[in-house]
């Protein structure tokens, strides 16, 4: 690792913390801000999901700390608890953590777990950040399978914590996530601790296998048989980390597939391998015996397909104590990928093609999806309106983490850097996950936003092929961002906050605002002014307070966090009367003619026109559109946005997806433009069947 790059990365991160606290009028603690950033990194790398910053420090009568945590995450089904404890220094110089400091972090987090599981937390104020978490665990303690403790630090931690302890028969695993680890995630998009399974030493067993006789440069493939009890033990230790390349979560026997797996294990265990499709997994490397017919160990073991099979085997053993897994074997198709640069593509294809049990969306979750390229292009081209006495600015979209700082540090002169940051202020930077939060909240899907940054992002990506990424879309997106971030500021933090439910209440309030105004909030005006009015702020603040109360009063069993993740919570809020006078913002709503002027021009067409145009578009077939794209790139006559639109058209034809009227108009305009171009391109159209 380049130490200078690490030092620079840390310095930028510390500056981001300072800038965020300055921008947040409700203030903040540096340790909390560092925790929030670290949790974003860990979510991005797939190590945790739906993590929440939650500072809980308990002291005794003489001021000695009893326990401490800085954040938590609960997995779907409550199998896994992730706890985060932060050792933040914030000093200018990068140093190392001493052994006694690490020991203290381990001890404080362990005592928190003991107090939590032994119900010795004492009285907790309902507005305390940890209240909802403690209350939830008290109700669902029986479901916990494993606890992970992540020790976060802005220093280097050169020593290892204890690997594991057990509390009330629940295994607790300890992990270091220091500044070096966060830098690896930042620098390479990975940094994940690979799962290495040593079958020989851990289970005193080797996996019999056969390999494909024909070799290739991309991967090796093996067919193996893994005993179900070993698979269940691996899942017990690692849980969803095994499934990090898999987009599904375990459905707790709600579906027929899982019930069938359970029933086969309990009634006909010897038939399991005949009935079940097995699992597909990937690895970085394996260790085999000399004969090449037995696997001793697998490095970076990840289940790409078969997550439900794996979790169902474990859950059956956990729920039915008499379960005998010795008679159950599982087929394993293992792909060892040689070129790690191709790993994401190969894993995506395996997941797409191997899955036959439950349909998996093949939405691209990477930053290279054309939608994200479009938004990035728009964010660099479109400037916000010039406001009196202020520098004209842009909103900077980080399609990939770190783009903002990369652009900044390309500028050598300090004066030019200051000019660049004035035009691209850090508080107007936003990432893919932020975009998804702004959009899904406004589009009346707040429960997805509450589920966490990554879960919400996956759901958002299912929508992008139907979005028109033009300048109006972008301006509206920024207006939605302004509304969302204003609501976050109004809700507040810490002792000045309305409560401790900001991550739940804000998306619900934004959704309620859009619903209650019939989607008539004048986003164009918010884009032009770059702020919302005092009257609209007053309405939002009132709604935040009332929806905070709604969450607390309606949560079944008092489990507020779980209630807010359900669509039912939103459906119930839609029927509730929120007594707020919306007439004060009448002047800030679109009129019918405003809406028509902004969104409907040139998109109306009758069915005959629509059918005629669609025929014209689809007759080119996807191959013809791909040729048009190639021509555009070669000649330079199509810009990035046009090229991405051509790609979108081809994909829709391939999938037989519907076209919006706006997309049809845009495609037909492009075809008409192409027909005026060179003979070379005309021949492309003829070859593709459009002449």
XYZ file of C-alpha atoms in Angstrom, residues 65 81 123 246 340 499 609 622 652:
9
model
C -17.361 3.477 31.203
C -26.560 -8.491 14.749
C -34.376 2.306 32.012
C -26.531 -13.090 -4.203
C -10.269 -10.841 -10.714
C -36.403 12.419 18.255
C -49.234 6.868 -34.237
C -31.287 -4.485 -31.256
C -35.774 -2.506 -24.413
